[in-house]
Backbone as a ProteinNet text record, in pm:
[ID]
protein_1_A
[PRIMARY]
MRRRLIPPLAAFLAVCFPGLGHLFLRRFGRALVWHGAIIGGGIALYTLYDVGPLDPTASIAEVAAAVPTDVFLPVALLVTLSAIDALLVGKATVAEAER
[TERTIARY]
-3613.9	-3694.5	-3822.4	-3807.6	-3924.9	-4026.8	-3978.9	-4071.5	-4165.2	-4119.6	-4205.6	-4321.4	-4310.4	-4418.2	-4526.4	-4500.4	-4596.3	-4727.4	-4727.5	-4855.7	-4942.1	-4887	-4974.2	-5025.4	-4943	-4987.5	-5100.3	-5089.3	-5195.9	-5325	-5315.1	-5434.2	-5496.8	-5413.8	-5464.6	-5535.3	-5476	-5538.8	-5669.2	-5676.5	-5800	-5912.2	-5877	-5978.2	-6022.7	-5928.4	-5961.1	-6052.6	-6025.6	-6105.6	-6108.9	-6226	-6235.6	-6156.6	-6067.1	-5987.9	-5854.8	-5833.3	-5711.2	-5587.6	-5601.4	-5488.6	-5444.1	-5540.4	-5506.5	-5448.2	-5494.4	-5433.2	-5287.7	-5260.7	-5124.7	-5035.8	-5092.5	-5018	-5016.3	-5081.9	-5094	-5170.2	-5271.3	-5363.3	-5495.4	-5498.6	-5608.5	-5740.7	-5737.5	-5860.4	-5920.9	-5837.2	-5885.1	-5938.7	-5870.7	-5915.4	-6054.2	-6076	-6207.1	-6315.4	-6284.1	-6383	-6417.3	-6316.8	-6344.1	-6419	-6379.1	-6448.4	-6594.6	-6616.1	-6753.4	-6836.8	-6776.1	-6851	-6890	-6798.5	-6825.9	-6922.3	-6892.5	-6978.8	-7113.7	-7112.3	-7237.9	-7321.4	-7256.4	-7327.9	-7388.3	-7312	-7363.6	-7483.9	-7476.8	-7589.6	-7710.4	-7685.9	-7796.9	-7864.3	-7785	-7842.6	-7914.7	-7857.5	-7918.9	-8055.4	-8066.7	-8196.5	-8292	-8238.1	-8322.3	-8393.8	-8324.7	-8384.3	-8462.7	-8477	-8562.6	-8535	-8410.3	-8369.4	-8390.1	-8433.9	-8454.7	-8323.2	-8330.9	-8206.9	-8128.6	-7997.9	-7910.3	-7884.8	-7866.3	-7835.7	-7685.9	-7645.8	-7502	-7431.5	-7507.7	-7445.1	-7432.1	-7482.2	-7476.2	-7334.4	-7308	-7175.9	-7162.5	-7040.9	-7014.7	-7084.7	-7089.8	-7156.1	-7305.5	-7367.8	-7511	-7539.4	-7454.5	-7471.4	-7452.3	-7351.5	-7326.8	-7442.6	-7502.5	-7616	-7739.3	-7749.6	-7866.8	-7860.9	-7742.7	-7729.4	-7767	-7862.7	-7904.8	-7794.5	-7801.9	-7704.8	-7706.9	-7824.5	-7835.8	-7760.4	-7730.5	-7651.1	-7504.6	-7478.2	-7341.8	-7260.3	-7316.9	-7240.2	-7190.7	-7274.7	-7221.5	-7114.1	-7132.8	-7032.3	-6902.7	-6912.2	-6792.5	-6722	-6799	-6739.7	-6665.9	-6725	-6659.3	-6531.1	-6534	-6414	-6304.8	-6342.1	-6244.8	-6184.7	-6268.8	-6218.5	-6128.3	-6161.7	-6077.4	-5940.6	-5937.7	-5811.3	-5726.8	-5791.4	-5719	-5662.6	-5741.6	-5694.7	-5576.9	-5585.1	-5473.3	-5347.9	-5364	-5250.8	-5185.9	-5267.6	-5214.1	-5151.1	-5214	-5156.1	-5025.9	-5022.7	-4899.1	-4787.5	-4818.9	-4716.7	-4666.1	-4757.1	-4714.5	-4629.9	-4661.7	-4584.2	-4443.4	-4433	-4302.2	-4220.8	-4282.7	-4210.5	-4161.1	-4241.6	-4201.3	-4085.5	-4089.1	-3983.8	-3852.3	-3858.5	-3736.1	-3668.6	-3743.6	-3683.1	-3597.3
3940.2	3828.3	3814.6	3824.9	3808	3919.6	4038.4	4151	4131.2	4060	4036	3943	3868.1	3777.3	3846.1	3966	4035.7	4067	4126.8	4157.4	4034.8	3926.6	3810.4	3746.2	3747.7	3692.6	3776.7	3907.6	3995.7	3971.8	3954.2	3927.1	3793	3691.8	3560.7	3569.2	3640.8	3656.4	3733.6	3830	3906.8	3819.2	3717.5	3625	3529.3	3486.3	3389.9	3449	3571.5	3636.7	3786.1	3846.1	3987.8	4078.7	4156.6	4251.5	4198.9	4068.9	4010.9	4050.7	4061.5	4103.8	4245	4332.1	4469.5	4477.5	4391.6	4385.1	4340.8	4245.6	4198.5	4312.8	4403.1	4519.1	4635.4	4615.7	4717.2	4839.9	4817.8	4923.5	4898.8	4939.2	4903.3	4966.8	5089.6	5155.2	5085.3	5053.8	4981.9	4844.5	4778	4645.5	4653.7	4752.3	4769.4	4802.3	4888.3	4925.5	4806.5	4733.6	4618.3	4509.8	4484.5	4382	4421.8	4546.3	4594	4591.5	4629.2	4631.1	4490.9	4396.8	4261	4188.7	4190	4120.7	4190.8	4321.6	4396.7	4386.9	4394.5	4380.4	4242.5	4141.2	4004	3983.7	4036.6	4024.3	4101.6	4221.9	4302.4	4234.4	4182.7	4112.8	3985.6	3915.6	3791.2	3817.6	3924.2	3956.2	4017.2	4090.4	4152.7	4048	3939.7	3836	3733.7	3755.6	3674.9	3525.3	3488.7	3349.4	3287.7	3164.6	3095.9	3073.8	3039	3017.7	2897.8	2909.5	2801.7	2704.3	2579.8	2477.2	2480.5	2515.6	2524.8	2389.7	2281.5	2149	2091.4	2163.4	2115.4	2129.3	2058.2	2066.5	2200.7	2234.6	2361.8	2365.3	2253.4	2248.1	2274.1	2220.6	2243.3	2388.8	2448.2	2589.3	2676.2	2647.3	2725.2	2712.9	2594.7	2575.6	2649.1	2671.8	2739.1	2891	2945.6	3089.9	3126.4	3217.9	3253.3	3325.6	3315.5	3379.2	3530.6	3587.3	3732.3	3782.5	3694.9	3729.9	3695.7	3580.8	3533	3621.2	3660.5	3735.2	3871	3953.5	4080.4	4062.5	3963.5	3938.4	3889.1	3803.1	3754.6	3870.1	3963	4080.3	4166.3	4187.6	4266.2	4198.5	4067	3994.7	4008	3998.6	4013.9	4154.2	4255.3	4393	4416.1	4355.1	4365.5	4302.2	4187.8	4120.5	4203.6	4262.4	4347.9	4469.4	4528.8	4643.7	4605.2	4489.6	4444.8	4421.9	4366.7	4345	4477.7	4574.7	4704.8	4781.4	4777.1	4843.5	4775.4	4642.9	4570.1	4606.1	4618.1	4657.2	4798.2	4888.7	5025.1	5028	4946.9	4940.2	4887.5	4783.4	4726	4827.6	4895	4993.8	5108.6	5148.7	5256.3	5211.9	5087.7	5036.6	5019.9	4994.1	4976.5	5107.7	5217.6	5348.7	5397.7
-5410.1	-5456.4	-5373.4	-5242.9	-5156.7	-5175.3	-5204.8	-5221.6	-5340.2	-5441	-5557.6	-5524.1	-5415.3	-5374.9	-5293.4	-5246.3	-5160.5	-5233.3	-5353.4	-5418.7	-5449.6	-5506.9	-5531.4	-5402.3	-5298.7	-5171	-5111.7	-5123.3	-5074.3	-5151.9	-5282.3	-5363.1	-5324.9	-5303.2	-5262.2	-5126.7	-5033.3	-4901.6	-4910.9	-5003.3	-5021.2	-5076	-5153.7	-5204.3	-5093.7	-5010.8	-4904.3	-4798.5	-4756.7	-4653.2	-4682.4	-4691.4	-4727.5	-4633.1	-4689.8	-4613.3	-4563.9	-4568.4	-4514	-4595.3	-4724.8	-4807.4	-4775.4	-4748.2	-4713.7	-4572.2	-4483	-4350	-4360.9	-4448.7	-4472.4	-4519.7	-4598.3	-4648	-4549.2	-4435.2	-4329.2	-4375.2	-4455.3	-4498.1	-4425.3	-4299.3	-4211.4	-4252.3	-4299.1	-4344.4	-4465.7	-4561.3	-4679.6	-4642.8	-4550.4	-4507.8	-4446.5	-4363.3	-4298.9	-4401.1	-4495.9	-4598	-4687.3	-4734.6	-4820.5	-4745.1	-4620.6	-4542	-4520.4	-4483.5	-4462	-4588.4	-4699.2	-4825.8	-4869.6	-4858.1	-4905.3	-4811.3	-4683.2	-4588.1	-4577.1	-4564.3	-4554.3	-4680.6	-4795	-4921.7	-4938.3	-4898	-4905.9	-4815.5	-4694.9	-4601.7	-4653.2	-4704.1	-4756.1	-4875	-4967.4	-5082.7	-5040.3	-4944.3	-4898	-4835.4	-4757.6	-4697.2	-4799.1	-4895.4	-4997.6	-5082.1	-5114.3	-5197.8	-5117.5	-4987.7	-4901	-4917.7	-4899	-4906.9	-4769.4	-4766.9	-4640.1	-4567.7	-4440	-4363.8	-4416.5	-4407.8	-4452.7	-4337.7	-4371.9	-4272.8	-4243.2	-4120.6	-4091	-4090.8	-4081.9	-4082.3	-4223.2	-4322.3	-4460.6	-4515	-4621.3	-4683.8	-4756.2	-4790.1	-4857.8	-4992.8	-5062	-5192.6	-5178.9	-5075.3	-5055.1	-5019.3	-4938.2	-4902.3	-5025.8	-5106.7	-5228.1	-5326.6	-5334.6	-5424.8	-5375	-5245.4	-5189.2	-5205.7	-5230.4	-5246.9	-5390.3	-5408.1	-5543.6	-5622.7	-5751.9	-5840.5	-5825.5	-5798.6	-5781.8	-5658.7	-5567.1	-5449.4	-5473.5	-5532.7	-5550.5	-5644.6	-5756.8	-5857.4	-5807.7	-5743.6	-5693.2	-5585.2	-5499.4	-5395.7	-5459.6	-5558.6	-5629	-5700.1	-5756.4	-5820.9	-5718.9	-5601.7	-5498	-5449.3	-5434	-5391.6	-5498.3	-5624.9	-5733.9	-5735.3	-5718	-5714	-5593.4	-5481.8	-5362.9	-5387.2	-5452.5	-5481.8	-5579.4	-5678.7	-5773.6	-5701.8	-5612.3	-5536	-5447.2	-5381.8	-5297.8	-5381.6	-5500.6	-5589.3	-5629.3	-5667.7	-5710.3	-5594.4	-5477.7	-5360.6	-5320.7	-5330.2	-5299.9	-5395.5	-5524.2	-5622	-5594.1	-5557.6	-5526.4	-5400.7	-5303.3	-5179.5	-5206.8	-5288.3	-5321.4	-5401.1	-5496.3	-5576.3	-5489.8	-5393.6	-5303.9	-5214.7	-5167.7	-5080.6	-5156	-5284.8	-5363.2	-5398.2	-5388.8	-5419.6	-5310.7
[MASK]
+++++++++++++++++++++++++++++++++++++++++++++++++++++++++++++++++++++++++++++++++++++++++++++++++++

């Protein structure tokens, strides 16, 4: 029963923090690649679109509103793909452990 919870939990962790779901599955290389791709891609897009600095004391809603759509959508897509990958890797890990 508990093993069936591993893939959805890994996907949830991958959405919460880039690479965390893969760390939970002990796939350290994948975790590093996904974390680097999401964080690095977000930073690269943010600097490419020349957005002004964000106020760290602002609320989360104000910070989210300040991030342009051209930056948010690709990062959201990468986070979604990371969560799907964590889910599939988790399912493969559980299936392998049950054999």
